Short mmCIF file of C-alpha atoms in Angstrom, two decimals:
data_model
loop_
_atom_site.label_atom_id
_atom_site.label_comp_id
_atom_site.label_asym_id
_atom_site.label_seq_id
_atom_site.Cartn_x
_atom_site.Cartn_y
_atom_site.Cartn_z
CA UNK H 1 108.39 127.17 110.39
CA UNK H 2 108.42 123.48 111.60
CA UNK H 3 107.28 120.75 109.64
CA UNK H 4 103.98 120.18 111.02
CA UNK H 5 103.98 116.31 110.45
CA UNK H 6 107.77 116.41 112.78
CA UNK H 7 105.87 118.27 114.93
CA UNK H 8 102.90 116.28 115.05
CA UNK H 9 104.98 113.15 116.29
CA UNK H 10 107.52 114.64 118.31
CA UNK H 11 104.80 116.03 120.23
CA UNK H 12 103.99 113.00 122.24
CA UNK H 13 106.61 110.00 122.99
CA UNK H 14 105.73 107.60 120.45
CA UNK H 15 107.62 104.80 122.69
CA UNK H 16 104.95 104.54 125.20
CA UNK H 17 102.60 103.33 123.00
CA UNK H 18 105.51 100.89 120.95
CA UNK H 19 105.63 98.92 123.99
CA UNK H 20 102.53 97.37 123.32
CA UNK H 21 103.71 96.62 119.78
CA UNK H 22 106.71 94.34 120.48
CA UNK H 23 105.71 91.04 120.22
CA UNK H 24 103.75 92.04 117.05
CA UNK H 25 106.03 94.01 115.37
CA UNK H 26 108.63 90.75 115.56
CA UNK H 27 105.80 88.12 114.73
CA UNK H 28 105.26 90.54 111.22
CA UNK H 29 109.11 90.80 110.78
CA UNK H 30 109.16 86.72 110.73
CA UNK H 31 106.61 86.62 107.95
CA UNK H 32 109.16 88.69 105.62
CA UNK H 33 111.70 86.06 104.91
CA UNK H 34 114.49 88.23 106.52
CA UNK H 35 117.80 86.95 106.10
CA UNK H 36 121.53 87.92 107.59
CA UNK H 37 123.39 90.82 105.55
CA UNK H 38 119.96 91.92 103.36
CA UNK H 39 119.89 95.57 103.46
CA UNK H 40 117.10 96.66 104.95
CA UNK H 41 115.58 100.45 104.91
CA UNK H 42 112.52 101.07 107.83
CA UNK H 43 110.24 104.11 106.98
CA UNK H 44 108.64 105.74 109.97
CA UNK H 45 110.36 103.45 111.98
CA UNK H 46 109.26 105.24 115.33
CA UNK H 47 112.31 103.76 117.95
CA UNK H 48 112.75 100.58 116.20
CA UNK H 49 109.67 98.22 116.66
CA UNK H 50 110.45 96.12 113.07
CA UNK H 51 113.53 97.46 112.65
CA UNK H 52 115.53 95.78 115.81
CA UNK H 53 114.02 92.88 115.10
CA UNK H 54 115.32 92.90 111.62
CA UNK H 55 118.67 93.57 113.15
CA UNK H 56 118.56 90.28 114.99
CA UNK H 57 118.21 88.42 112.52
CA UNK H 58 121.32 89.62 110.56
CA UNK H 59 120.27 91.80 108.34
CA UNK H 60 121.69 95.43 107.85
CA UNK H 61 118.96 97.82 109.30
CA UNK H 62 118.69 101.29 108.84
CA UNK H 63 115.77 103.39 110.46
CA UNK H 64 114.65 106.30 109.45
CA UNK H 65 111.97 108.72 111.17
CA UNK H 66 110.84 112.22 111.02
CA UNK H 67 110.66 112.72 114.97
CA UNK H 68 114.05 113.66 116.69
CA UNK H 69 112.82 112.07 120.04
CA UNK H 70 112.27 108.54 118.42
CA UNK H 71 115.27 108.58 116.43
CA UNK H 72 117.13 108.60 119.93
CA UNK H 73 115.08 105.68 121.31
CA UNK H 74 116.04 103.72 118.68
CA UNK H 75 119.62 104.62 118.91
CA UNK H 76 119.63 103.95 122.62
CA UNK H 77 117.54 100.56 122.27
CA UNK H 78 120.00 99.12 119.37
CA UNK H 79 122.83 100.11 121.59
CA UNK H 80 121.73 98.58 124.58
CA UNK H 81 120.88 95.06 122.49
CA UNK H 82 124.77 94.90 121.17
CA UNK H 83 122.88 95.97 117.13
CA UNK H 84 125.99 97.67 115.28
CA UNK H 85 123.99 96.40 112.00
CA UNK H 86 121.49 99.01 113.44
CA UNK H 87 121.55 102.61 112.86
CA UNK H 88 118.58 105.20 112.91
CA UNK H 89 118.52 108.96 111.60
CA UNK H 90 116.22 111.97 111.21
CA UNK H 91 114.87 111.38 107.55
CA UNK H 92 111.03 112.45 105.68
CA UNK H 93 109.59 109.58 103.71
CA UNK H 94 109.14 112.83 101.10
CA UNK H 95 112.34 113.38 100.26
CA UNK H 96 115.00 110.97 101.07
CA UNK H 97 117.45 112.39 98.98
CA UNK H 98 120.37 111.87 101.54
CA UNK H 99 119.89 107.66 100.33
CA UNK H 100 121.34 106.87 97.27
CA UNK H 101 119.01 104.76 94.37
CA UNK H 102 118.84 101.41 94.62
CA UNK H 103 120.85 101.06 97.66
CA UNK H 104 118.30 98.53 99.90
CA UNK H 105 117.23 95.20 99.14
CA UNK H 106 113.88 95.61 101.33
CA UNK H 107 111.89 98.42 102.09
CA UNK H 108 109.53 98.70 105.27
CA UNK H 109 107.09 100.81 106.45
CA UNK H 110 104.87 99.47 109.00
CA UNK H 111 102.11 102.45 110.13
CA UNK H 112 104.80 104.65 109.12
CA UNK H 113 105.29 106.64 105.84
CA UNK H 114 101.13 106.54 105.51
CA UNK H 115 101.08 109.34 107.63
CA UNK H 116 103.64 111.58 105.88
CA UNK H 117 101.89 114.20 103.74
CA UNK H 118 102.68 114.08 99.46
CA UNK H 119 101.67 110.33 98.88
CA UNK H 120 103.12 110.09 95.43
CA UNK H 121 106.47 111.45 96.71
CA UNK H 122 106.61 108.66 99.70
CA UNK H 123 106.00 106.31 96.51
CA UNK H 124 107.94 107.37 94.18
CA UNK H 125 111.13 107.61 97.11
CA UNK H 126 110.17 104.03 98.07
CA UNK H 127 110.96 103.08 94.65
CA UNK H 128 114.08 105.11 94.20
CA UNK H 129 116.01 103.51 96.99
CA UNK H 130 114.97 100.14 96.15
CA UNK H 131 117.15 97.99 93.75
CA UNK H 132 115.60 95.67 90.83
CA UNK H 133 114.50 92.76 92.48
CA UNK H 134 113.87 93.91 95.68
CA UNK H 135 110.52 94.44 98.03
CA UNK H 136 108.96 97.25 99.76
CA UNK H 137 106.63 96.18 102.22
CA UNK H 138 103.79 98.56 104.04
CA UNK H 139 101.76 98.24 107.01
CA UNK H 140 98.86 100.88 106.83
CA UNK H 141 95.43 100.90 108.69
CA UNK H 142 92.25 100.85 106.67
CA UNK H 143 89.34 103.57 106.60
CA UNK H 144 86.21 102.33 108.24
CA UNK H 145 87.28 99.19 109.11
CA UNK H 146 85.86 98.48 112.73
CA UNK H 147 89.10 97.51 114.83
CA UNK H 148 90.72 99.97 117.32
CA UNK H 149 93.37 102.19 115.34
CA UNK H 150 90.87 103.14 112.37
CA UNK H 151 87.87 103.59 115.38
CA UNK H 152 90.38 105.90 117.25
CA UNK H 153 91.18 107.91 114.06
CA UNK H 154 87.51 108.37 113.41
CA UNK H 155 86.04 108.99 116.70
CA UNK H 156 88.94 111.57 116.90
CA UNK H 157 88.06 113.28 113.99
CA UNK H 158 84.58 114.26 114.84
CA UNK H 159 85.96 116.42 117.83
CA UNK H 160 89.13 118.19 115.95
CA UNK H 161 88.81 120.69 113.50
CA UNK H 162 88.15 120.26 109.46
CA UNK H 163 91.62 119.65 108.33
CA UNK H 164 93.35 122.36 105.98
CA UNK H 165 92.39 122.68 102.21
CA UNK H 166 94.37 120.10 100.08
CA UNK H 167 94.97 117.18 103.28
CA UNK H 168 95.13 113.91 101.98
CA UNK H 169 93.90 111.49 104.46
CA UNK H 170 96.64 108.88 105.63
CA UNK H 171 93.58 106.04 105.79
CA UNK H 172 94.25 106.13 101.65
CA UNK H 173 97.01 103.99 101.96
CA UNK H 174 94.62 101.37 103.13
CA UNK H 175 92.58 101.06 99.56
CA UNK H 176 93.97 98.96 97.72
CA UNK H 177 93.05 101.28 94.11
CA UNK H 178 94.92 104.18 95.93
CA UNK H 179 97.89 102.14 96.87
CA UNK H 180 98.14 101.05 93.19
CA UNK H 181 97.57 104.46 91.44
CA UNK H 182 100.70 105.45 93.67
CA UNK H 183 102.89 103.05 92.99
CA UNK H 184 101.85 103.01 89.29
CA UNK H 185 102.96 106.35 89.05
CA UNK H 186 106.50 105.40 90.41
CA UNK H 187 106.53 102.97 87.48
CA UNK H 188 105.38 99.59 89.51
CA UNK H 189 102.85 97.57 87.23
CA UNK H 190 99.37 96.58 89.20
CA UNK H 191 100.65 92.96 88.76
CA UNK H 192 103.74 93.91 90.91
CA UNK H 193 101.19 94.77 93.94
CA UNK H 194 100.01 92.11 95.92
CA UNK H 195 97.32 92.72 98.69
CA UNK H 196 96.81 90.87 102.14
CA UNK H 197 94.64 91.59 105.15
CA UNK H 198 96.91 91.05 108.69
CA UNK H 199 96.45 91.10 112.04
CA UNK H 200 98.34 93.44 114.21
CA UNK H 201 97.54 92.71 118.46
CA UNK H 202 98.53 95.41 121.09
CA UNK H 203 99.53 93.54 124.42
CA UNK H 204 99.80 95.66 127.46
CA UNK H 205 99.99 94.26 131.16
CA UNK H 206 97.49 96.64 132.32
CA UNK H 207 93.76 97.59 131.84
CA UNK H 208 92.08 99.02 128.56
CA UNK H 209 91.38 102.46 130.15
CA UNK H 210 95.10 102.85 131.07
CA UNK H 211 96.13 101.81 127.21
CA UNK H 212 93.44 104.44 126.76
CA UNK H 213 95.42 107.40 128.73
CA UNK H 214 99.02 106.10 127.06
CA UNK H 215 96.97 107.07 123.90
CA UNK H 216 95.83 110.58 124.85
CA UNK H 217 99.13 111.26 126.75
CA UNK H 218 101.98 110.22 124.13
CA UNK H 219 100.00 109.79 120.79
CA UNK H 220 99.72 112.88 118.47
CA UNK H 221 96.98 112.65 116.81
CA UNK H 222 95.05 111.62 119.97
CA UNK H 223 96.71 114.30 122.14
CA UNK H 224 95.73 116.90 119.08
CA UNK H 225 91.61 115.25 119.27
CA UNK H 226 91.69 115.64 122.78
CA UNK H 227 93.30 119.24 123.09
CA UNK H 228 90.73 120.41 120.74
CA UNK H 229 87.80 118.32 122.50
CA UNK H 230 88.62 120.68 126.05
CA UNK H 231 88.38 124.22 124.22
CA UNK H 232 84.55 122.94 123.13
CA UNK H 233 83.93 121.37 126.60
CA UNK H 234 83.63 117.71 125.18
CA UNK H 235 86.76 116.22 126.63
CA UNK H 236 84.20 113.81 128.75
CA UNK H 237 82.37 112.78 125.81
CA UNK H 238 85.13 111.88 123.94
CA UNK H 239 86.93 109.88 126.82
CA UNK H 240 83.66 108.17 127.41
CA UNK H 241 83.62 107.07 123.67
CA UNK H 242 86.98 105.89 122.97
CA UNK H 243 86.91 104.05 126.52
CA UNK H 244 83.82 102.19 125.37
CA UNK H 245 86.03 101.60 122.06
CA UNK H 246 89.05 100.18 124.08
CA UNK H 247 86.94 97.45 126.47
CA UNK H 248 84.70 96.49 123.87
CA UNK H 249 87.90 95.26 121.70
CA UNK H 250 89.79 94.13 124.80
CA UNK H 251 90.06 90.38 123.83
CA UNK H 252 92.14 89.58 127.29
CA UNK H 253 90.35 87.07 129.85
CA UNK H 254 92.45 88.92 132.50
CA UNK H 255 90.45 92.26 133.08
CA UNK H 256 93.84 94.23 134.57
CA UNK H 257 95.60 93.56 131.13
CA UNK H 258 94.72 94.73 127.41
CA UNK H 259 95.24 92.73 124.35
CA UNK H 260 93.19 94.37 121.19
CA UNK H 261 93.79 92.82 117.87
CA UNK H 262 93.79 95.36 114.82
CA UNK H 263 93.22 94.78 111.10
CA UNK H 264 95.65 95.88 108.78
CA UNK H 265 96.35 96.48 104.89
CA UNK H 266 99.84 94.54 104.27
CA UNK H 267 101.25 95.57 100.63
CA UNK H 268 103.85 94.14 99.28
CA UNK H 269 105.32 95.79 95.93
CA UNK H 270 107.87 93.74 93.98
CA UNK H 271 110.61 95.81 92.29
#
């Protein structure tokens, strides 16, 4: 039986969203002091959005994501920029047991390993394949705040079904007691944990209702809202809703181009 998290994100094609995460992705790379040759491990690295970035500026990157499909991407993207310091493989943020301890100087996972199921196990691996001294840093969204990504999550999930007995929601990640009950088990003090609220802005050169359909076209958990929102005859509704959710955030002066800012929990967890 598949892996219902691979399957979840090799459902849609996770690239047609990352476009609109470029210039981000590299402005949140900049803030992380990367330097040439520092080893550098990116969890749920979709096809590369921190991770080429990284690359160019000298450090050793390796991606690693549970989705087939983007694993490719980011081979094909690092090998059309010239990146040989750039290599991504099919990996679960659960068990990374194919990376040795201690073996990368910075961890990141930027909306990444908060989705993979087992939190203390994404923790705990985080840890093991860091060395003494070095960071892991994690991008997650935050339940209830009121920008896009944690609006689409929770219009979504009033049209899909109750999830199975024992889900953990991926929002957890964003609060900040959760965050340090995980780590703490992996054996990182609270003090080790620092806490800051970022801003993360989608740019796309067209409209808000077009992001919209890239969303319900390519994006799991948005294609799984809206499958489920047809068999109850809602579709309309829900389209309606998250389109009123997309222009209201739209902070572009140009009305044929999107640019939606989006608040984010940045951890950073000294080793």
């Amino acid at each position: 039986m598949m892996n219902p998290n691979k399957a979840l994100w090799e459902k849609g094609d996770f690239t047609r969203l990352a476009e609109t995460m470029r210039e981000s992705g590299a402005a949140l790379v900049d803030k992380l002091k990367v330097t040439k040759g520092l080893k550098v491990l990116d969890l749920g690295c979709g096809d590369g959005t921190t991770a080429i970035p990284s690359a160019k500026l000298g450090a050793q990157v390796l991606g690693v994501d549970i989705a087939r499909n983007l694993v490719a991407a980011g081979n094909k993207r690092a090998q059309s920029e010239g990146l040989t310091n750039c290599t991504f493989q099919e990996g679960d943020a659960t068990d990374l047991s194919e990376l040795e301890d201690q073996s990368f100087d910075l961890v990141v996972s930027i909306f990444g390993a908060m989705f993979a199921p087992k939190p203390f196990d994404v923790a705990r691996e985080m840890v093991r394949v860091t060395r003494p001294g070095g960071r892991i840093v994690m991008g997650n969204w935050i339940p209830g705040d009121p920008t896009l990504v944690a609006q689409i999550l929770r219009i979504s999930s009033a049209y899909t079904p109750p999830p199975p007995e024992g889900f953990i929601s991926p929002m957890l990640w964003g609060v900040e007691s959760q965050v340090v009950e995980r780590f703490g088990q992996a054996g990182i003090p609270e003090e080790k944990i620092a806490f800051k609220k970022d801003t993360y802005t989608f740019k796309a050169p067209f409209p808000p209702a077009e992001f919209l359909e890239r969303f319900r076209n390519y994006y799991g958990p948005t294609m799984n809202a809206f499958e489920a929102a047809e068999k109850n005859g809602k579709a309309d509704d829900l389209k309606r809703e998250l389109e009123a959710l997309f222009t209201s955030q739209n902070q572009s002066t140009d009305p044929q181009s999107t640019s939606i800012p989006a608040t984010f929990l940045r951890v950073t967890v000294q080793r």
